[in-house]
Short mmCIF file of C-alpha atoms in Angstrom, two decimals:
data_model
loop_
_atom_site.label_atom_id
_atom_site.label_comp_id
_atom_site.label_asym_id
_atom_site.label_seq_id
_atom_site.Cartn_x
_atom_site.Cartn_y
_atom_site.Cartn_z
CA MET A 1 27.82 29.11 17.81
CA ALA A 2 30.13 26.10 17.62
CA LYS A 3 30.78 24.74 14.15
CA ILE A 4 29.19 21.38 13.43
CA LYS A 5 31.79 18.67 12.80
CA THR A 6 31.04 16.09 10.15
CA ALA A 7 32.82 13.10 8.68
CA PHE A 8 32.21 10.74 5.78
CA PHE A 9 31.21 7.12 6.44
CA CYS A 10 30.52 4.14 4.22
CA GLN A 11 26.95 2.90 4.59
CA ASN A 12 28.01 -0.62 3.63
CA CYS A 13 30.99 -1.31 5.93
CA GLY A 14 31.12 1.77 8.20
CA ALA A 15 34.66 2.82 7.24
CA GLN A 16 35.47 6.52 7.88
CA HIS A 17 36.90 8.76 5.16
CA ALA A 18 38.36 12.24 5.30
CA LYS A 19 36.39 13.39 2.25
CA TRP A 20 33.77 12.12 -0.14
CA VAL A 21 34.97 9.53 -2.64
CA GLY A 22 33.08 7.53 -5.23
CA GLN A 23 34.35 4.11 -4.14
CA CYS A 24 34.95 2.92 -0.59
CA SER A 25 38.58 1.84 -0.17
CA SER A 26 37.62 -0.84 2.39
CA CYS A 27 34.70 -2.74 0.81
CA LYS A 28 35.12 -1.49 -2.79
CA GLN A 29 31.43 -0.56 -3.05
CA TRP A 30 30.43 2.43 -5.19
CA ASN A 31 28.28 5.43 -4.11
CA THR A 32 27.98 4.34 -0.47
CA ILE A 33 29.84 7.29 1.14
CA VAL A 34 27.58 9.72 3.01
CA GLU A 35 28.25 12.69 5.27
CA GLU A 36 27.45 12.14 8.94
CA VAL A 37 27.37 14.53 11.89
CA VAL A 38 30.08 13.78 14.45
CA GLN A 39 29.59 16.74 16.81
CA LYS A 40 26.75 19.23 16.71
CA GLU A 41 25.29 21.99 18.81
CA GLU A 42 22.35 21.48 21.15
CA LYS A 43 19.15 21.34 19.14
CA LYS A 44 16.67 24.14 19.41
CA GLY A 45 14.01 22.47 17.29
CA TRP A 46 11.07 20.79 18.94
CA LYS A 47 11.25 20.77 22.74
CA SER A 48 8.77 19.39 25.20
CA ASN A 49 7.30 21.53 27.95
CA SER A 50 10.18 22.66 30.19
CA ASN A 51 7.91 22.65 33.25
CA SER A 52 7.34 18.92 33.01
CA VAL A 53 10.09 16.74 34.44
CA LYS A 54 10.67 13.73 32.24
CA LYS A 55 10.96 10.59 34.35
CA ALA A 56 13.34 7.81 33.40
CA SER A 57 11.67 4.71 32.04
CA THR A 58 11.52 1.84 34.54
CA PRO A 59 11.02 -1.86 33.81
CA LEU A 60 7.56 -3.29 34.45
CA ARG A 61 6.25 -6.81 34.70
CA VAL A 62 4.17 -7.92 31.75
CA SER A 63 1.21 -8.39 34.11
CA GLU A 64 1.56 -4.77 35.29
CA ILE A 65 1.32 -3.26 31.81
CA THR A 66 -2.22 -2.19 30.89
CA ASN A 67 -3.57 -3.39 27.57
CA GLU A 68 -6.15 -0.70 27.04
CA LYS A 69 -7.07 -0.15 23.42
CA GLU A 70 -5.39 2.95 22.04
CA ILE A 71 -7.59 5.89 21.10
CA ARG A 72 -7.57 6.51 17.37
CA LEU A 73 -8.21 9.64 15.35
CA ASP A 74 -11.03 9.15 12.83
CA THR A 75 -9.89 10.46 9.43
CA GLN A 76 -13.48 10.55 8.03
CA ASP A 77 -12.22 8.25 5.26
CA GLN A 78 -13.34 4.62 5.54
CA GLU A 79 -10.71 3.28 3.15
CA PHE A 80 -7.86 5.17 4.86
CA ASN A 81 -9.10 4.06 8.28
CA ARG A 82 -9.31 0.43 7.13
CA VAL A 83 -5.71 0.37 5.88
CA LEU A 84 -4.44 2.06 9.06
CA GLY A 85 -6.29 -0.44 11.24
CA GLY A 86 -9.07 1.85 12.50
CA GLY A 87 -7.62 5.38 12.30
CA LEU A 88 -4.54 7.40 13.21
CA VAL A 89 -2.90 6.59 16.54
CA PRO A 90 -1.84 9.70 18.56
CA GLY A 91 1.91 10.18 18.41
CA SER A 92 2.35 7.93 15.36
CA LEU A 93 4.34 8.66 12.20
CA THR A 94 2.84 7.51 8.90
CA LEU A 95 4.83 7.50 5.66
CA LEU A 96 2.89 7.58 2.36
CA GLY A 97 4.84 6.75 -0.80
CA GLY A 98 3.83 6.61 -4.44
CA GLU A 99 4.73 7.59 -7.98
CA PRO A 100 4.64 11.25 -9.06
CA GLY A 101 1.14 12.40 -10.03
CA ILE A 102 -0.61 9.35 -8.54
CA GLY A 103 -2.60 11.49 -6.05
CA LYS A 104 -0.68 11.44 -2.74
CA SER A 105 -1.08 15.18 -2.09
CA THR A 106 -4.73 15.07 -3.18
CA LEU A 107 -5.50 12.22 -0.78
CA LEU A 108 -3.88 13.88 2.25
CA LEU A 109 -5.29 17.33 1.47
CA GLN A 110 -8.74 15.76 1.14
CA ILE A 111 -8.38 14.15 4.58
CA ALA A 112 -7.05 17.40 6.10
CA LEU A 113 -9.97 19.43 4.69
CA LYS A 114 -12.69 17.06 5.90
CA LEU A 115 -11.39 16.54 9.44
CA ALA A 116 -13.16 18.19 12.35
CA TYR A 117 -9.79 18.51 14.08
CA LYS A 118 -7.30 21.34 13.68
CA THR A 119 -4.88 20.25 10.93
CA LEU A 120 -1.63 21.81 9.71
CA TYR A 121 -0.76 20.95 6.10
CA VAL A 122 2.91 21.81 5.46
CA SER A 123 3.91 21.89 1.79
CA GLY A 124 7.45 22.29 0.53
CA GLU A 125 6.51 21.64 -3.10
CA GLU A 126 3.52 23.89 -3.85
CA SER A 127 2.52 27.45 -3.01
CA GLN A 128 -0.53 28.30 -0.91
CA LYS A 129 -2.41 29.47 -4.02
CA GLN A 130 -1.79 26.16 -5.80
CA ILE A 131 -3.11 24.24 -2.80
CA LYS A 132 -6.11 26.59 -2.59
CA MET A 133 -7.01 25.79 -6.22
CA ARG A 134 -7.07 22.08 -5.40
CA ALA A 135 -8.96 22.68 -2.15
CA ASN A 136 -11.70 24.54 -4.06
CA ARG A 137 -12.39 21.36 -6.04
CA ILE A 138 -12.40 19.08 -2.99
CA HIS A 139 -13.90 20.88 0.01
CA PRO A 140 -13.70 24.70 -0.17
CA ASN A 141 -15.41 25.53 3.15
CA SER A 142 -12.98 23.95 5.60
CA GLU A 143 -12.36 25.98 8.76
CA ASN A 144 -9.94 23.61 10.49
CA CYS A 145 -7.24 23.17 7.83
CA PHE A 146 -4.24 25.53 7.91
CA ILE A 147 -1.77 25.66 4.99
CA LEU A 148 1.93 26.44 5.55
CA THR A 149 4.56 26.60 2.80
CA GLU A 150 7.89 26.06 4.56
CA THR A 151 10.85 23.71 4.26
CA LYS A 152 12.96 24.62 7.32
CA THR A 153 12.10 22.40 10.28
CA GLN A 154 12.89 25.05 12.90
CA ASN A 155 10.35 27.44 11.36
CA ILE A 156 7.78 24.64 11.07
CA PHE A 157 8.08 23.85 14.79
CA GLN A 158 7.60 27.54 15.65
CA GLN A 159 4.30 27.53 13.75
CA ILE A 160 3.29 24.21 15.34
CA ALA A 161 3.94 25.63 18.82
CA ALA A 162 1.77 28.68 18.00
CA LEU A 163 -1.08 26.75 16.32
CA GLU A 164 -1.08 23.51 18.39
CA PRO A 165 -2.67 21.33 15.67
CA ASP A 166 -4.20 17.89 16.23
CA LEU A 167 -2.67 16.52 13.01
CA VAL A 168 0.40 17.51 10.97
CA VAL A 169 0.87 16.62 7.30
CA ILE A 170 4.31 17.08 5.69
CA ASP A 171 4.44 17.15 1.89
CA SER A 172 7.13 15.97 1.42
CA ILE A 173 9.92 14.78 3.74
CA GLN A 174 12.46 15.10 0.89
CA THR A 175 11.96 18.88 0.76
CA LEU A 176 12.65 19.53 4.46
CA HIS A 177 16.01 20.66 5.80
CA THR A 178 17.40 21.44 9.23
CA ASP A 179 20.14 23.85 10.23
CA TYR A 180 22.00 21.13 12.11
CA ILE A 181 23.10 19.30 8.96
CA GLU A 182 25.30 21.01 6.39
CA SER A 183 23.97 19.27 3.30
CA ALA A 184 21.30 19.87 0.67
CA ALA A 185 17.62 19.09 1.22
CA GLY A 186 16.77 15.56 0.12
CA SER A 187 20.15 14.12 1.08
CA ILE A 188 20.33 11.04 3.27
CA SER A 189 21.51 12.99 6.33
CA GLN A 190 18.80 15.67 5.97
CA ILE A 191 15.99 13.14 5.54
CA ARG A 192 17.09 11.14 8.57
CA GLU A 193 17.63 14.17 10.82
CA SER A 194 14.35 15.86 9.80
CA THR A 195 12.44 12.63 10.42
CA ALA A 196 14.11 12.22 13.83
CA GLU A 197 12.97 15.74 14.85
CA LEU A 198 9.41 14.97 13.72
CA ILE A 199 9.43 11.68 15.65
CA LYS A 200 10.51 13.53 18.81
CA PHE A 201 7.71 16.06 18.31
CA ALA A 202 5.08 13.35 17.63
CA LYS A 203 5.98 11.18 20.62
CA GLU A 204 6.25 14.05 23.13
CA SER A 205 3.11 15.90 22.01
CA SER A 206 1.00 12.79 21.06
CA THR A 207 0.24 14.43 17.72
CA PRO A 208 0.02 12.13 14.67
CA VAL A 209 2.22 13.11 11.73
CA ILE A 210 1.78 12.00 8.11
CA LEU A 211 4.78 12.25 5.77
CA VAL A 212 4.75 12.09 1.98
CA GLY A 213 7.77 10.25 0.57
CA HIS A 214 9.11 10.30 -2.98
CA ILE A 215 10.02 7.02 -4.64
CA THR A 216 12.95 6.03 -6.85
CA LYS A 217 12.76 4.59 -10.36
CA ASP A 218 12.86 1.11 -8.79
CA GLY A 219 9.62 1.86 -6.90
CA THR A 220 11.20 2.04 -3.43
CA ILE A 221 10.86 5.04 -1.13
CA ALA A 222 13.72 7.49 -1.72
CA GLY A 223 16.24 8.09 1.03
CA PRO A 224 17.85 5.73 3.52
CA LYS A 225 16.13 2.43 4.30
CA ILE A 226 16.27 3.43 7.97
CA LEU A 227 13.49 5.94 7.19
CA GLU A 228 11.01 3.06 6.88
CA HIS A 229 12.28 1.58 10.16
CA MET A 230 11.86 4.88 12.01
CA VAL A 231 8.20 5.46 11.17
CA ASP A 232 5.27 3.46 12.57
CA THR A 233 3.33 2.90 9.35
CA VAL A 234 4.41 2.73 5.70
CA LEU A 235 1.65 3.08 3.09
CA GLN A 236 1.98 2.63 -0.66
CA PHE A 237 -0.35 4.51 -3.03
CA GLU A 238 -0.32 2.80 -6.41
CA GLY A 239 -2.19 2.55 -9.67
CA ASP A 240 -1.82 3.42 -13.33
CA ARG A 241 -2.26 7.07 -14.25
CA ASN A 242 -4.11 5.89 -17.37
CA TYR A 243 -6.80 4.35 -15.14
CA VAL A 244 -9.04 6.13 -12.64
CA TYR A 245 -8.60 3.61 -9.82
CA ARG A 246 -6.00 3.93 -7.08
CA ILE A 247 -5.02 1.30 -4.49
CA LEU A 248 -3.74 2.06 -1.00
CA ARG A 249 -1.69 -0.74 0.58
CA SER A 250 0.03 -1.06 3.94
CA LEU A 251 3.64 -2.28 3.77
CA LYS A 252 4.29 -1.87 7.50
CA ASN A 253 1.89 -1.16 10.35
CA ARG A 254 2.71 -1.32 14.05
CA PHE A 255 -0.94 -0.76 14.96
CA GLY A 256 -2.79 -3.03 12.53
CA SER A 257 -2.69 -5.56 9.72
CA THR A 258 -0.57 -5.18 6.59
CA ALA A 259 -3.03 -7.23 4.53
CA GLU A 260 -5.69 -4.52 4.21
CA LEU A 261 -6.49 -2.74 0.97
CA GLY A 262 -8.15 0.59 0.19
CA ILE A 263 -9.54 1.43 -3.28
CA TYR A 264 -10.24 4.93 -4.61
CA GLU A 265 -11.55 6.39 -7.85
CA MET A 266 -9.88 9.57 -9.10
CA GLN A 267 -12.44 12.22 -10.03
CA GLY A 268 -12.37 15.94 -10.73
CA SER A 269 -13.56 16.65 -7.19
CA GLY A 270 -10.91 14.46 -5.58
CA LEU A 271 -10.65 10.78 -4.68
CA ARG A 272 -13.90 8.87 -4.20
CA GLU A 273 -13.93 5.92 -1.80
CA VAL A 274 -14.93 2.66 -3.50
CA ASN A 275 -16.90 0.79 -0.84
CA ASN A 276 -17.81 -2.16 -3.07
CA PRO A 277 -14.75 -2.86 -5.22
CA SER A 278 -16.18 -6.14 -6.58
CA GLU A 279 -18.62 -4.20 -8.78
CA VAL A 280 -15.70 -2.10 -10.05
CA LEU A 281 -13.37 -5.01 -10.81
CA ILE A 282 -15.96 -7.01 -12.77
CA SER A 283 -16.89 -5.78 -16.25
CA LYS A 284 -20.55 -5.33 -17.16
CA ASN A 285 -20.52 -7.14 -20.50
CA ASP A 286 -23.86 -8.56 -21.56
CA GLU A 287 -22.27 -10.79 -24.20
CA ASP A 288 -20.78 -14.15 -23.28
CA LEU A 289 -17.02 -13.93 -23.86
CA SER A 290 -14.58 -16.83 -23.77
CA GLY A 291 -11.40 -16.62 -21.69
CA THR A 292 -13.04 -14.85 -18.75
CA ALA A 293 -13.50 -16.23 -15.23
CA ILE A 294 -14.45 -14.70 -11.87
CA ALA A 295 -12.39 -15.47 -8.76
CA ALA A 296 -13.37 -14.88 -5.13
CA THR A 297 -10.32 -13.55 -3.27
CA VAL A 298 -9.72 -11.96 0.13
CA GLU A 299 -7.56 -8.90 0.83
CA GLY A 300 -7.15 -8.43 4.57
CA MET A 301 -10.66 -8.59 6.04
CA ARG A 302 -12.35 -7.72 2.77
CA PRO A 303 -13.62 -10.33 0.26
CA LEU A 304 -13.33 -9.27 -3.40
CA LEU A 305 -14.54 -10.72 -6.66
CA ILE A 306 -12.12 -10.07 -9.49
CA GLU A 307 -12.23 -10.82 -13.19
CA ILE A 308 -9.45 -12.85 -14.79
CA GLN A 309 -8.94 -12.74 -18.55
CA ALA A 310 -6.88 -15.23 -20.53
CA LEU A 311 -5.93 -15.48 -24.21
CA VAL A 312 -4.55 -18.69 -25.68
CA SER A 313 -3.36 -18.59 -29.29
CA THR A 314 -1.00 -20.50 -31.55
CA ALA A 315 2.63 -19.41 -31.19
CA VAL A 316 3.52 -17.51 -34.35
CA TYR A 317 7.27 -17.20 -33.85
CA GLY A 318 7.99 -20.75 -32.74
CA THR A 319 8.80 -20.02 -29.10
CA PRO A 320 5.55 -19.73 -27.08
CA GLN A 321 5.13 -16.63 -24.91
CA ARG A 322 3.94 -16.62 -21.30
CA SER A 323 2.83 -13.22 -20.07
CA ALA A 324 0.91 -12.29 -16.89
CA THR A 325 -0.28 -8.89 -15.64
CA GLY A 326 -1.16 -8.72 -11.95
CA PHE A 327 -0.33 -12.42 -11.44
CA ASN A 328 2.92 -14.27 -10.70
CA ALA A 329 4.37 -15.47 -14.03
CA LYS A 330 6.15 -18.41 -12.38
CA ARG A 331 2.89 -19.60 -10.85
CA LEU A 332 1.25 -19.30 -14.28
CA ASN A 333 3.91 -21.63 -15.75
CA MET A 334 3.30 -24.08 -12.91
CA LEU A 335 -0.47 -24.12 -13.53
CA LEU A 336 0.07 -24.65 -17.26
CA ALA A 337 2.31 -27.64 -16.48
CA VAL A 338 -0.44 -29.06 -14.24
CA LEU A 339 -2.97 -28.69 -17.07
CA GLU A 340 -0.69 -30.50 -19.51
CA LYS A 341 0.32 -33.32 -17.17
CA ARG A 342 -2.92 -33.95 -15.24
CA ALA A 343 -5.69 -32.89 -17.64
CA GLY A 344 -4.03 -33.72 -20.98
CA PHE A 345 -4.24 -30.26 -22.57
CA LYS A 346 -1.38 -29.60 -25.00
CA LEU A 347 -0.49 -25.95 -24.44
CA ALA A 348 3.29 -26.19 -24.91
CA ALA A 349 3.11 -24.77 -28.46
CA LYS A 350 0.65 -21.98 -27.65
CA ASP A 351 0.98 -18.41 -26.39
CA VAL A 352 -0.75 -17.75 -23.08
CA PHE A 353 -1.55 -14.23 -21.91
CA LEU A 354 -3.18 -13.55 -18.53
CA ASN A 355 -4.57 -10.31 -17.14
CA ILE A 356 -6.31 -9.36 -13.89
CA THR A 357 -8.66 -6.48 -14.68
CA GLY A 358 -8.66 -3.20 -12.77
CA GLY A 359 -4.88 -2.88 -12.65
CA ILE A 360 -4.49 -4.71 -9.32
CA SER A 361 -2.03 -7.43 -8.31
CA VAL A 362 -3.24 -10.49 -6.43
CA ASP A 363 -1.11 -13.01 -4.51
CA ASP A 364 -3.97 -15.10 -3.13
CA PRO A 365 -3.55 -18.77 -4.21
CA ALA A 366 -7.36 -19.10 -4.13
CA ILE A 367 -7.53 -17.64 -7.66
CA ASP A 368 -5.65 -20.62 -9.16
CA LEU A 369 -8.83 -22.42 -10.23
CA ALA A 370 -10.23 -19.29 -11.88
CA VAL A 371 -6.94 -18.83 -13.79
CA LEU A 372 -7.15 -22.40 -15.13
CA ALA A 373 -10.83 -21.98 -15.99
CA ALA A 374 -10.10 -18.79 -17.97
CA ILE A 375 -7.23 -20.51 -19.85
CA LEU A 376 -9.37 -23.54 -20.71
CA SER A 377 -12.25 -21.31 -21.79
CA SER A 378 -10.01 -19.37 -24.16
CA ASN A 379 -8.36 -22.52 -25.49
CA ALA A 380 -11.71 -24.12 -26.33
CA ASP A 381 -13.29 -20.76 -27.25
CA ILE A 382 -16.28 -21.66 -25.05
CA PRO A 383 -17.53 -19.02 -22.59
CA ILE A 384 -18.03 -20.00 -18.96
CA GLU A 385 -21.64 -19.94 -17.88
CA LYS A 386 -22.70 -16.60 -16.38
CA GLY A 387 -23.07 -16.51 -12.64
CA THR A 388 -20.16 -18.91 -12.05
CA CYS A 389 -17.14 -18.09 -9.86
CA PHE A 390 -14.21 -19.98 -8.34
CA ALA A 391 -12.38 -20.10 -4.99
CA ALA A 392 -9.79 -22.86 -4.75
CA GLU A 393 -6.06 -23.52 -4.93
CA VAL A 394 -4.63 -26.03 -7.40
CA GLY A 395 -1.83 -28.40 -6.33
CA LEU A 396 0.91 -29.95 -8.46
CA ALA A 397 -0.91 -33.30 -8.50
CA GLY A 398 -3.95 -31.62 -10.04
CA GLU A 399 -5.91 -31.76 -6.78
CA ILE A 400 -8.21 -28.92 -5.75
CA ARG A 401 -6.99 -27.66 -2.38
CA PRO A 402 -9.04 -25.82 0.28
CA VAL A 403 -8.64 -22.10 0.99
CA GLN A 404 -9.10 -19.96 4.07
CA ARG A 405 -12.32 -18.10 4.96
CA VAL A 406 -14.36 -19.77 2.24
CA ASP A 407 -17.64 -18.74 3.91
CA GLN A 408 -16.87 -15.05 3.38
CA ARG A 409 -16.06 -15.68 -0.27
CA ILE A 410 -19.34 -17.55 -0.80
CA LEU A 411 -21.37 -14.79 0.88
CA GLU A 412 -19.70 -12.09 -1.25
CA ALA A 413 -20.47 -14.05 -4.42
CA GLU A 414 -24.08 -14.54 -3.31
CA LYS A 415 -24.43 -10.82 -2.54
CA LEU A 416 -23.33 -9.91 -6.08
CA GLY A 417 -25.86 -12.26 -7.68
CA PHE A 418 -23.71 -15.28 -8.60
CA THR A 419 -25.56 -18.58 -8.83
CA GLN A 420 -22.77 -21.14 -8.38
CA ILE A 421 -19.24 -21.28 -6.97
CA TYR A 422 -16.58 -23.99 -7.30
CA VAL A 423 -14.71 -24.82 -4.08
CA SER A 424 -12.60 -27.71 -2.82
CA LYS A 425 -14.33 -30.85 -1.60
CA THR A 426 -12.18 -30.78 1.55
CA ASN A 427 -13.21 -27.24 2.52
CA LYS A 428 -15.25 -27.01 5.71
CA ILE A 429 -18.29 -24.88 4.90
CA GLY A 430 -20.41 -23.64 7.80
CA LEU A 431 -23.06 -21.84 5.76
CA LYS A 432 -26.61 -23.14 5.60
CA ASN A 433 -29.64 -22.10 3.54
CA THR A 434 -27.72 -20.09 0.94
CA SER A 435 -29.23 -19.33 -2.45
CA ILE A 436 -25.91 -19.88 -4.25
CA GLN A 437 -25.08 -23.42 -5.40
CA VAL A 438 -21.76 -24.63 -3.93
CA LEU A 439 -20.07 -27.14 -6.25
CA LEU A 440 -17.51 -29.35 -4.48
CA VAL A 441 -14.66 -30.64 -6.66
CA SER A 442 -11.54 -32.65 -5.79
CA LYS A 443 -9.55 -32.82 -9.07
CA ILE A 444 -8.96 -30.55 -12.04
CA GLU A 445 -10.59 -33.20 -14.28
CA ASP A 446 -13.87 -32.77 -12.38
CA VAL A 447 -13.85 -29.03 -13.11
CA VAL A 448 -13.10 -29.58 -16.83
CA SER A 449 -15.92 -32.10 -17.28
CA SER A 450 -18.36 -29.90 -15.34
CA LEU A 451 -17.58 -26.67 -17.20
CA PHE A 452 -17.17 -27.93 -20.77
#
């Protein structure tokens, strides 16, 4: 067997080095030198059927290409299907990243156990007995899920060829290694080469593959950035381990929208799908509390009602603090400046703390009005009337701006029992005969006089 030839290249400028060094002599960047394969033997990993002759790809006119909807694999998980865009596409590679202990392995094992298709769950981190203990809590009577503890890609492909599964789960890509790269598992070269072999297998066999990816301390997926370019879908599983709720987001999706959101609740028997997150994100306090407002937002195709809490107090140490959790701090400063300039509220000498309950982050500008309402409520120590919610953006001139898909927001608020909603006067509302009262406002002063 011919020896594999490798060389060392800088990832920043591409300069070649004879050996590994800490600093590149060309671009002076540190820790950018990685080992790359220059010449290697013919791979004996995954190979397509030798009887089939692979035809060269030929150019086609756009009019000649069929636009039939791709067949998707139902994962039996509504939240997972929603984030993927309707299910797993045959031959696709999905990368799931998240912090340690957040529930990545639990989520994928739960999907593998409940599927009616033959599934191969490959684990390089846990033994078969450890996985069995978790499976007993989730779904102990699965007949279609096969567990394999292996880290060498060549051995994995031998088992795949013998089993012929409909879905392959790899937990995790950082633990895999191939014989064609002379470096440790988890290195940049090993991750890239192992992923390339899995892509070849997925595309030639039309079998979907799900990879678990570790993340760094900065929150990005570990390994080369090219890993995220190679796969079809990148999912992020996030949440606080001190809370029971987990959020599944799509960072990249070649087969669907990246604006969708899936919410789960961590229980002893696994992850429970939260089909109505609005009831989860709104507290059930019977008492009227100041500094609380409800906003109607939209994540992807799903309308949500979230609770926004604000606390305004006198600055004790002279310099006022501005702190926001789940909301952009710069946008908070902008809204406070609008309140001071347009509505005459003197908040420059006061601390302002803002929190979006449930541990989620929201970028929708439609929650601006609810943020201002919560701040004003806390400042005056007057609770907002129950059954009131908000869906409008606030401009720098203090005007109330319209938001997209306002009808869906109004219907969601009506479904959850709200009696009135504040929206922009310039919003085009197509709903008729609704039980909820729609209050049209044009300036922030109108909202202040109406609420307090």
